[in-house]
Amino acid sequence: MHHPLSIALLSTPLLQLHGVSGQALDPARRCLSLLGTAHLENTTILQVDYIPEAMNVSTPGSCQSTAALTSAPLCRVQLVINTTSTSAVHAEAWLPDTWYGRFLGVGNGGLNGCIDYTALDYGASLHFATIGSDNGHDGSSGLPFLDHPEVINDFAFRAIHVEALIGKQLVSEYYGTSATKSYYLGCSTGGRQGTQEALKFPDDYDGIVAGSPATDWNNLMGWTGIIGHATGAVSANTTNTASPKFLSQADWNVVSAAILSACDTFDGLVDGIISEPDDCFFDEDALLCAANQTMGCLTRTQVESIKQVYSPILGFHGEVLYPRYSPGAEADPTHAAIIGGRYFSVVTDWEQYAILNVTEHDFSEFSLHDVALFNEINAGGIATFSGDLAAFRDRGGKFLTYHGRRDPLISSTNSKRVYDLISNTLNMPSLDSFYRLFLIPGMGHCGGGLGPTSFGQSSIASNLVNDTEHNILLALVDWVEGGAGRAPGTIIGAAVDGSMRVHCRYPMRSVWDGEEFICVV
């Protein structure tokens, strides 16, 4: 039987700050002393602040000027970790006064070198000693990769590793004892980082939550560029509304209506949510404008564009490089980032600065040749597309991943593809003993979308119901520390209106039984 673990049940900390005599130390004095006493490998502590109450704090770097801190009291430590003579990772640790002995590393998004302060606050609010980094560079663009291969290495694999190593050292120095268990939380690029950790550094974390992971990075970048080109993109800077391939929002509404008409009923309930987009096929040619029709239909060129969007990209020899765009995801408000007539800047920055190492490039004819180049160079070994999780599994690591079925930026089908890759590599028909994938109908990229899509995956705001059945991070803690009997069979999503929905682990699927959604094989 599954026993929900809530923060209310963990009201007694595993450890508070004590001196040699056993008397409690003043946390502010203990915190500020780190600046002169901590000895961390290849690391300089830049600033230490004791935060006694919730407040806005100033932040370094170009990403944001302030961050809301709601989980005080804690010790805030800013540090820089030198990874090579030409690269460094800036990081922050938020060390709560009330600590339950657990360490949490958090990831990043896109190409960014932005510390995730929302995740730092979230981890500290749940009494994890939490650390996040800038991923080896400052800002959200790929420009720092230009002429800096070691910065690319930090982004591809190293920053998240040293974050774990130095973060744990800092925890030991501050609390006077090592963390009992170590966890990771990230989504998108953060999901790829978590997967890369399990592949390359299986000893770093006991449990990993990797959401909407940007795995098979090179082909993901290629897919994004291919379907951007298919819908009229010529650059990342200007929306090419003049292209005959371009679809306006009204045009996409026509496509969405056709998709819902064809596929909304498949799960047994008409609710505007396509629970299994891989089963969804519709007749694109039926959208072609008849003679003299100009509204509620598409031109022949536009029809050919959406056929390409809703088909997997194939390599030069007909092999599948990346799955198709998920039907229904085009209705997400952020779909225009990759099928809105301009290239997603993540793709153009990656190719220009990390692959080609140039300051100017013409993207107007993006093609399979670009995709092949991504795979050939594999900058920083970033692909993150291996099924060999044997070392992570064998040391007892637990891995939870999730993906929104309405994700407009990364195909949720790719997460099924990764599951199957691991299954085949390890010769395990079921990965339930250490790896579980939850597919979330209606959810967009990492959160939001339609229906109950909050399950503690990213922030205090996502933690609407504070127990292991409704919170994927707490479920991971329960599984790691409670053993096989605590493995999550489902995750229950919640919405702000109080509605809830059971989300199923792959390969189960969600269907309506007339009263509620249930999971079936």
Coordinates of C-alpha atoms in Angstrom, one line a residue:
M1 CA 0.0 0.0 0.0
H2 CA 1.3 3.5 -0.8
H3 CA 1.7 5.7 2.2
P4 CA 1.5 9.5 1.4
L5 CA 4.5 11.4 2.7
S6 CA 3.7 15.1 3.4
I7 CA 5.7 17.9 4.8
A8 CA 3.3 18.0 7.7
L9 CA 4.6 14.5 8.6
L10 CA 8.2 15.8 8.5
S11 CA 7.7 18.6 11.1
T12 CA 10.7 17.4 13.1
P13 CA 14.0 18.3 11.3
L14 CA 16.6 15.5 11.0
L15 CA 19.3 18.1 11.9
Q16 CA 19.6 21.6 13.2
L17 CA 22.8 23.6 13.7
H18 CA 24.7 22.7 16.8
G19 CA 28.1 23.5 18.1
V20 CA 30.7 21.2 19.6
S21 CA 29.1 21.4 23.0
G22 CA 25.7 20.5 21.6
Q23 CA 24.3 24.0 22.1
A24 CA 22.5 25.4 19.2
L25 CA 24.6 27.9 17.2
D26 CA 23.2 31.2 16.1
P27 CA 22.3 30.4 12.5
A28 CA 23.2 33.9 11.3
R29 CA 26.7 33.7 12.9
R30 CA 27.2 30.2 11.5
C31 CA 26.1 31.3 8.0
L32 CA 28.4 34.4 7.9
S33 CA 31.4 32.4 9.1
L34 CA 31.3 30.4 5.9
L35 CA 33.0 33.2 4.0
G36 CA 36.2 32.7 5.9
T37 CA 36.1 29.0 7.0
A38 CA 34.7 27.0 4.1
H39 CA 37.2 25.1 2.0
L40 CA 35.7 23.9 -1.3
E41 CA 37.7 22.4 -4.2
N42 CA 38.4 24.9 -7.0
T43 CA 35.8 27.1 -5.5
T44 CA 35.6 30.7 -4.2
I45 CA 32.7 31.8 -2.0
L46 CA 31.8 35.3 -3.3
Q47 CA 29.1 36.3 -0.8
V48 CA 27.2 34.9 2.1
D49 CA 23.9 36.3 3.5
Y50 CA 21.7 35.2 6.3
I51 CA 18.0 35.7 5.3
P52 CA 15.9 35.8 8.4
E53 CA 12.5 36.3 6.7
A54 CA 10.7 36.3 3.3
M55 CA 11.9 39.1 1.1
N56 CA 13.1 40.0 -2.4
V57 CA 16.8 39.6 -2.9
S58 CA 19.1 41.1 -5.5
T59 CA 20.6 38.7 -8.0
P60 CA 23.9 38.7 -9.9
G61 CA 24.2 38.3 -13.7
S62 CA 22.1 39.6 -16.5
C63 CA 19.1 37.2 -16.3
Q64 CA 17.1 39.0 -13.6
S65 CA 17.7 41.7 -11.1
T66 CA 15.7 40.4 -8.1
A67 CA 14.2 37.1 -6.9
A68 CA 11.5 36.5 -4.4
L69 CA 12.6 34.4 -1.4
T70 CA 9.6 33.0 0.4
S71 CA 11.1 30.1 2.3
A72 CA 13.3 31.9 4.8
P73 CA 15.1 31.6 7.3
L74 CA 18.1 30.3 5.4
C75 CA 21.8 30.9 4.6
R76 CA 22.3 32.1 1.0
V77 CA 25.7 31.3 -0.4
Q78 CA 27.0 32.7 -3.8
L79 CA 30.0 30.9 -5.2
V80 CA 32.1 30.4 -8.3
I81 CA 33.5 27.0 -9.3
N82 CA 36.5 27.0 -11.7
T83 CA 36.0 24.1 -14.1
T84 CA 39.1 24.7 -16.3
S85 CA 41.4 27.6 -16.8
T86 CA 39.0 29.1 -19.3
S87 CA 35.6 28.2 -17.8
A88 CA 33.7 28.6 -14.5
V89 CA 30.3 27.9 -13.1
H90 CA 28.5 30.5 -10.8
A91 CA 26.2 28.9 -8.4
E92 CA 24.0 29.6 -5.4
A93 CA 23.1 27.5 -2.4
W94 CA 20.0 28.1 -0.2
L95 CA 20.6 26.3 3.1
P96 CA 17.5 26.4 5.3
D97 CA 17.7 26.5 9.1
T98 CA 15.3 23.6 9.3
W99 CA 16.9 20.9 7.3
Y100 CA 15.8 17.3 6.9
G101 CA 19.2 16.0 5.8
R102 CA 18.5 16.0 2.0
F103 CA 20.4 17.7 -0.8
L104 CA 18.7 19.0 -4.0
G105 CA 20.3 20.1 -7.2
V106 CA 18.2 22.0 -9.7
G107 CA 18.6 22.5 -13.4
N108 CA 18.2 25.1 -16.2
G109 CA 16.2 25.7 -19.3
G110 CA 16.9 26.4 -23.0
L111 CA 20.5 27.5 -23.6
N112 CA 20.4 29.7 -20.6
G113 CA 23.0 30.5 -18.0
C114 CA 20.3 31.7 -15.6
I115 CA 20.1 30.4 -12.0
D116 CA 16.6 29.0 -11.4
Y117 CA 15.6 31.0 -8.3
T118 CA 12.1 29.7 -8.4
A119 CA 13.4 26.2 -8.0
L120 CA 15.9 27.3 -5.3
D121 CA 13.0 28.8 -3.3
Y122 CA 10.9 25.7 -3.8
G123 CA 13.6 23.3 -2.7
A124 CA 14.4 25.3 0.4
S125 CA 10.6 25.6 1.2
L126 CA 10.6 21.8 1.4
H127 CA 13.7 21.9 3.7
F128 CA 16.2 20.6 1.1
A129 CA 19.6 22.1 1.1
T130 CA 19.3 23.4 -2.5
I131 CA 21.8 24.5 -5.1
G132 CA 21.4 25.8 -8.7
S133 CA 24.0 27.2 -11.2
D134 CA 24.3 29.4 -14.2
N135 CA 25.3 26.3 -16.3
G136 CA 28.7 27.8 -17.0
H137 CA 27.7 31.1 -18.6
D138 CA 25.7 34.3 -18.1
G139 CA 22.5 35.1 -19.9
S140 CA 20.0 33.2 -22.1
S141 CA 21.7 33.3 -25.5
G142 CA 24.3 31.0 -26.9
L143 CA 26.9 33.7 -27.6
P144 CA 29.2 32.7 -24.7
F145 CA 29.8 29.4 -26.6
L146 CA 31.6 31.2 -29.4
D147 CA 35.3 30.3 -29.3
H148 CA 34.8 28.7 -25.9
P149 CA 34.7 24.9 -26.1
E150 CA 35.0 24.5 -22.4
V151 CA 32.0 26.7 -21.8
I152 CA 30.1 24.3 -24.2
N153 CA 31.4 21.4 -22.0
D154 CA 30.0 23.0 -18.9
F155 CA 26.6 23.4 -20.6
A156 CA 26.6 19.9 -22.0
F157 CA 27.5 17.9 -18.9
R158 CA 30.0 19.5 -16.5
A159 CA 28.1 22.3 -14.7
I160 CA 25.4 20.1 -13.3
H161 CA 28.1 17.6 -12.1
V162 CA 30.2 20.1 -10.3
E163 CA 27.0 21.6 -8.8
A164 CA 26.4 18.3 -7.2
L165 CA 30.0 17.8 -6.0
I166 CA 30.6 21.2 -4.6
G167 CA 27.0 21.5 -3.3
K168 CA 27.4 18.4 -1.2
Q169 CA 30.8 19.6 0.1
L170 CA 29.2 22.9 1.1
V171 CA 26.3 21.1 2.9
S172 CA 28.8 19.1 4.9
E173 CA 30.8 22.2 5.9
Y174 CA 27.7 24.1 6.9
Y175 CA 25.7 21.5 8.7
G176 CA 28.6 19.5 10.1
T177 CA 27.3 16.3 8.5
S178 CA 26.8 14.9 5.0
A179 CA 23.4 14.8 3.3
T180 CA 21.6 11.5 3.9
K181 CA 20.2 11.5 0.3
S182 CA 20.7 13.5 -2.8
Y183 CA 18.0 14.5 -5.3
Y184 CA 17.8 16.4 -8.6
L185 CA 14.9 18.4 -10.1
G186 CA 14.8 19.9 -13.5
C187 CA 12.7 20.3 -16.7
S188 CA 13.4 20.8 -20.4
T189 CA 17.2 21.4 -20.6
G190 CA 17.0 20.5 -16.9
G191 CA 15.4 17.2 -17.9
R192 CA 18.3 16.6 -20.3
Q193 CA 20.8 17.5 -17.5
G194 CA 19.2 15.1 -15.1
T195 CA 19.3 12.3 -17.7
Q196 CA 23.0 13.2 -18.5
E197 CA 23.7 12.9 -14.8
A198 CA 22.3 9.4 -14.6
L199 CA 24.3 8.4 -17.7
K200 CA 27.7 10.0 -17.0
F201 CA 27.7 10.5 -13.2
P202 CA 25.5 7.8 -11.7
D203 CA 26.8 8.3 -8.2
D204 CA 25.8 12.0 -8.0
Y205 CA 22.1 11.5 -7.1
D206 CA 20.0 8.9 -5.4
G207 CA 16.9 10.2 -7.1
I208 CA 16.2 12.3 -10.2
V209 CA 13.1 14.1 -11.5
A210 CA 13.7 14.9 -15.1
G211 CA 10.7 16.6 -16.8
S212 CA 10.0 17.2 -20.5
P213 CA 13.6 16.2 -21.2
A214 CA 15.5 17.7 -24.2
T215 CA 17.2 14.3 -24.9
D216 CA 18.5 13.3 -28.3
W217 CA 19.6 17.0 -28.3
N218 CA 21.1 17.0 -31.8
N219 CA 18.1 15.6 -33.5
L220 CA 15.8 17.7 -31.3
M221 CA 17.6 20.8 -32.6
G222 CA 17.4 19.5 -36.1
W223 CA 13.6 18.7 -35.8
T224 CA 13.0 22.2 -34.4
G225 CA 14.8 23.7 -37.4
I226 CA 13.2 21.5 -40.0
I227 CA 9.6 22.2 -38.9
G228 CA 10.5 25.9 -38.4
H229 CA 11.6 26.0 -42.0
A230 CA 8.5 24.1 -43.1
T231 CA 6.3 26.9 -41.7
G232 CA 8.2 29.7 -43.4
A233 CA 11.1 30.6 -41.1
V234 CA 14.2 32.2 -42.6
S235 CA 15.7 33.7 -39.4
A236 CA 15.2 33.8 -35.6
N237 CA 14.8 37.5 -35.6
T238 CA 11.8 38.1 -37.9
T239 CA 8.5 36.3 -38.3
N240 CA 8.2 35.6 -42.0
T241 CA 4.5 36.4 -42.5
A242 CA 5.1 36.9 -46.2
S243 CA 6.0 33.2 -46.8
P244 CA 3.3 31.1 -48.5
K245 CA 4.2 28.5 -45.9
F246 CA 3.2 30.7 -43.0
L247 CA 0.1 29.9 -40.9
S248 CA -1.5 32.7 -38.9
Q249 CA -3.2 32.0 -35.6
A250 CA -6.5 31.8 -37.4
D251 CA -5.0 29.1 -39.7
W252 CA -3.7 27.1 -36.7
N253 CA -7.2 27.4 -35.2
V254 CA -8.5 25.6 -38.3
V255 CA -5.9 22.9 -37.9
S256 CA -6.7 22.5 -34.2
A257 CA -10.4 22.2 -34.8
A258 CA -9.8 19.4 -37.3
I259 CA -7.5 17.6 -34.9
L260 CA -9.9 17.8 -32.0
S261 CA -12.8 16.6 -34.2
A262 CA -10.8 13.6 -35.3
C263 CA -9.2 12.6 -31.9
D264 CA -10.8 14.2 -28.9
T265 CA -13.1 11.2 -28.3
F266 CA -10.4 8.6 -28.3
D267 CA -10.0 8.5 -24.5
G268 CA -13.8 8.3 -23.9
L269 CA -14.4 11.9 -23.0
V270 CA -14.9 15.0 -25.1
D271 CA -13.0 17.6 -23.1
G272 CA -10.7 19.4 -25.6
I273 CA -7.8 17.2 -24.4
I274 CA -6.1 14.5 -26.6
S275 CA -4.8 12.0 -24.1
E276 CA -2.8 9.9 -26.7
P277 CA -1.6 12.1 -29.6
D278 CA 0.3 9.2 -31.0
D279 CA -3.0 7.6 -32.0
C280 CA -4.2 10.9 -33.6
F281 CA -4.3 11.2 -37.4
F282 CA -6.4 13.5 -39.4
D283 CA -6.9 14.3 -43.1
E284 CA -4.8 17.3 -43.8
D285 CA -6.1 17.4 -47.4
A286 CA -9.7 18.0 -46.1
L287 CA -8.5 21.5 -45.0
L288 CA -7.7 22.5 -48.5
C289 CA -9.6 25.6 -49.7
A290 CA -12.3 24.9 -52.3
A291 CA -12.7 27.1 -55.3
N292 CA -13.4 30.7 -54.2
Q293 CA -13.1 29.7 -50.5
T294 CA -10.8 32.0 -48.5
M295 CA -11.9 31.5 -44.8
G296 CA -11.7 28.4 -42.6
C297 CA -9.3 26.5 -44.9
L298 CA -5.7 26.3 -46.0
T299 CA -3.8 26.8 -49.3
R300 CA -2.1 23.8 -50.9
T301 CA 1.3 25.1 -49.7
Q302 CA 0.0 25.4 -46.2
V303 CA -1.4 21.9 -46.3
E304 CA 2.0 20.6 -47.4
S305 CA 3.6 22.5 -44.5
I306 CA 1.4 20.9 -41.9
K307 CA 1.9 17.5 -43.4
Q308 CA 5.6 18.0 -42.8
V309 CA 5.0 19.2 -39.2
Y310 CA 2.9 16.2 -38.3
S311 CA 5.4 13.7 -39.8
P312 CA 8.6 12.5 -38.2
I313 CA 11.8 13.7 -39.7
L314 CA 13.7 11.1 -41.6
G315 CA 17.4 10.9 -42.3
F316 CA 19.1 10.4 -45.7
H317 CA 18.5 6.7 -45.5
G318 CA 14.9 6.9 -44.3
E319 CA 15.7 6.3 -40.7
V320 CA 13.6 8.2 -38.1
L321 CA 15.6 10.9 -36.6
Y322 CA 12.9 12.5 -34.4
P323 CA 9.2 12.0 -33.9
R324 CA 6.5 14.2 -35.3
Y325 CA 4.9 17.2 -33.7
S326 CA 2.2 16.1 -31.2
P327 CA -1.3 16.8 -32.6
G328 CA -3.0 19.2 -30.2
A329 CA 0.2 20.9 -29.1
E330 CA -0.3 23.5 -31.9
A331 CA -3.1 24.9 -29.7
D332 CA -0.7 25.8 -26.9
P333 CA -0.1 29.5 -26.8
T334 CA 3.7 29.1 -27.1
H335 CA 3.6 26.9 -30.3
A336 CA 4.7 29.9 -32.3
A337 CA 8.2 29.5 -30.9
I338 CA 8.9 26.8 -33.4
I339 CA 6.0 26.7 -35.9
G340 CA 5.3 30.4 -36.0
G341 CA 7.3 31.5 -39.1
R342 CA 10.6 32.2 -37.3
Y343 CA 13.3 29.9 -36.0
F344 CA 13.5 29.1 -32.3
S345 CA 16.6 31.1 -31.1
V346 CA 17.8 28.0 -29.2
V347 CA 18.4 26.3 -32.6
T348 CA 20.0 29.2 -34.4
D349 CA 22.2 30.1 -31.5
W350 CA 23.3 26.5 -31.0
E351 CA 24.2 26.1 -34.7
Q352 CA 25.9 29.5 -35.1
Y353 CA 27.9 29.6 -31.9
A354 CA 28.5 26.0 -30.8
I355 CA 28.5 24.1 -34.1
L356 CA 29.8 26.5 -36.7
N357 CA 31.6 28.9 -34.3
V358 CA 30.7 31.9 -36.5
T359 CA 29.1 35.3 -35.8
E360 CA 26.9 35.3 -38.9
H361 CA 25.0 32.5 -40.7
D362 CA 22.3 32.3 -43.3
F363 CA 19.5 30.0 -41.9
S364 CA 17.1 30.4 -44.8
E365 CA 17.7 26.9 -46.2
F366 CA 17.9 24.8 -43.0
S367 CA 17.9 21.1 -44.0
L368 CA 18.9 17.6 -43.2
H369 CA 22.5 18.6 -43.8
D370 CA 22.4 20.9 -40.8
V371 CA 21.0 18.0 -38.7
A372 CA 23.7 15.7 -39.9
L373 CA 26.3 18.3 -38.9
F374 CA 24.8 18.6 -35.4
N375 CA 25.2 14.8 -35.0
E376 CA 28.6 14.7 -36.5
I377 CA 30.1 17.3 -34.2
N378 CA 28.0 16.5 -31.1
A379 CA 29.4 19.5 -29.3
G380 CA 30.3 18.7 -25.7
G381 CA 28.9 15.2 -26.1
I382 CA 25.5 16.7 -25.7
A383 CA 23.4 14.1 -27.5
T384 CA 22.1 12.5 -24.3
F385 CA 20.6 9.6 -26.2
S386 CA 21.8 6.4 -24.6
G387 CA 19.9 3.6 -22.9
D388 CA 22.8 2.5 -20.7
L389 CA 21.5 3.4 -17.2
A390 CA 22.9 0.1 -15.8
A391 CA 25.3 1.9 -13.4
F392 CA 22.6 4.2 -12.1
R393 CA 20.1 1.3 -11.7
D394 CA 22.7 -1.0 -10.1
R395 CA 23.6 1.5 -7.4
G396 CA 19.9 1.8 -6.4
G397 CA 19.1 5.1 -8.2
K398 CA 15.5 6.0 -8.9
F399 CA 14.4 8.1 -11.9
L400 CA 11.1 9.8 -12.4
T401 CA 10.3 11.6 -15.6
Y402 CA 7.2 13.3 -17.0
H403 CA 6.1 14.9 -20.2
G404 CA 3.1 16.9 -21.2
R405 CA 1.2 15.5 -24.2
R406 CA 0.5 19.0 -25.3
D407 CA 4.1 20.1 -25.2
P408 CA 4.6 22.6 -28.1
L409 CA 8.5 22.6 -27.8
I410 CA 9.6 19.0 -27.3
S411 CA 7.7 16.0 -28.6
S412 CA 6.4 13.9 -25.7
T413 CA 6.7 10.9 -28.0
N414 CA 10.4 11.2 -27.7
S415 CA 10.2 10.4 -24.0
K416 CA 8.4 7.2 -24.9
R417 CA 11.2 6.6 -27.4
V418 CA 13.8 7.1 -24.7
Y419 CA 12.0 4.7 -22.4
D420 CA 12.0 2.0 -25.1
L421 CA 15.7 2.7 -25.8
I422 CA 16.6 2.1 -22.1
S423 CA 14.3 -1.0 -22.1
N424 CA 16.0 -2.5 -25.1
T425 CA 19.5 -1.6 -24.0
L426 CA 19.1 -3.1 -20.5
N427 CA 16.9 -6.0 -21.8
M428 CA 14.2 -5.0 -19.3
P429 CA 10.7 -5.2 -20.7
S430 CA 9.5 -3.1 -17.8
L431 CA 11.7 -0.4 -16.1
D432 CA 9.4 0.0 -13.2
S433 CA 12.0 -1.1 -10.6
F434 CA 14.0 2.1 -11.1
Y435 CA 12.6 4.3 -13.9
R436 CA 9.1 5.6 -14.4
L437 CA 7.7 7.9 -17.1
F438 CA 4.4 9.8 -16.6
L439 CA 2.7 11.2 -19.6
I440 CA 0.5 14.1 -18.8
P441 CA -2.6 14.7 -21.0
G442 CA -3.3 18.4 -21.7
M443 CA 0.0 19.7 -20.2
G444 CA 2.2 22.1 -22.1
H445 CA 5.9 22.5 -21.7
C446 CA 6.9 21.6 -18.1
G447 CA 3.5 22.7 -16.8
G448 CA 0.3 24.7 -17.6
G449 CA -2.0 23.7 -20.4
L450 CA -5.4 22.2 -19.9
G451 CA -6.8 20.4 -16.9
P452 CA -5.1 19.3 -13.7
T453 CA -1.4 19.6 -14.6
S454 CA 0.2 20.7 -11.3
F455 CA 2.0 17.9 -9.3
G456 CA 4.8 19.6 -7.5
Q457 CA 7.1 19.5 -10.5
S458 CA 8.7 22.9 -10.4
S459 CA 7.7 25.5 -7.9
I460 CA 5.8 26.3 -4.7
A461 CA 2.9 27.2 -7.1
S462 CA 2.9 23.7 -8.6
N463 CA 2.6 22.1 -5.1
L464 CA -1.1 22.5 -4.8
V465 CA -1.5 19.3 -2.7
N466 CA 1.4 18.6 -0.4
D467 CA 1.8 14.8 -0.4
T468 CA 3.5 12.0 -2.3
E469 CA 0.4 11.1 -4.4
H470 CA 0.2 14.6 -5.7
N471 CA 3.8 15.7 -5.7
I472 CA 6.4 14.0 -7.9
L473 CA 9.4 15.3 -5.9
L474 CA 7.9 14.0 -2.6
A475 CA 7.0 10.7 -4.4
L476 CA 10.6 10.4 -5.4
V477 CA 11.8 10.9 -1.8
D478 CA 9.3 8.3 -0.7
W479 CA 10.5 5.8 -3.3
V480 CA 14.2 6.3 -2.6
E481 CA 13.9 6.3 1.2
G482 CA 11.0 3.9 1.6
G483 CA 11.9 1.2 -0.9
A484 CA 10.1 -0.7 -3.6
G485 CA 6.8 -0.7 -1.8
R486 CA 6.7 3.1 -2.0
A487 CA 7.2 3.3 -5.8
P488 CA 4.6 5.7 -7.3
G489 CA 2.1 3.9 -9.4
T490 CA 0.4 7.1 -10.5
I491 CA 0.7 10.8 -10.0
I492 CA -2.4 12.9 -9.3
G493 CA -2.5 16.3 -11.0
A494 CA -4.4 19.1 -9.5
A495 CA -5.7 22.4 -10.8
V496 CA -6.4 25.7 -9.1
D497 CA -10.1 25.1 -9.3
G498 CA -9.6 22.0 -7.1
S499 CA -10.2 19.4 -9.9
M500 CA -7.8 16.4 -10.1
R501 CA -6.8 13.7 -12.5
V502 CA -4.8 10.6 -12.2
H503 CA -1.8 10.5 -14.6
C504 CA -0.5 7.1 -15.7
R505 CA 2.9 5.7 -16.0
Y506 CA 4.0 4.5 -19.4
P507 CA 3.1 2.1 -21.0
M508 CA -0.3 2.5 -19.3
R509 CA -2.7 5.0 -20.8
S510 CA -5.5 7.2 -19.5
V511 CA -9.1 6.5 -20.4
W512 CA -12.5 7.7 -19.1
D513 CA -14.6 4.9 -17.5
G514 CA -17.7 7.0 -17.3
E515 CA -17.0 8.5 -13.9
E516 CA -13.2 9.2 -13.8
F517 CA -10.0 8.7 -15.7
I518 CA -8.3 5.3 -15.0
C519 CA -5.0 3.8 -16.2
V520 CA -5.2 0.7 -18.5
V521 CA -2.6 -1.2 -20.5

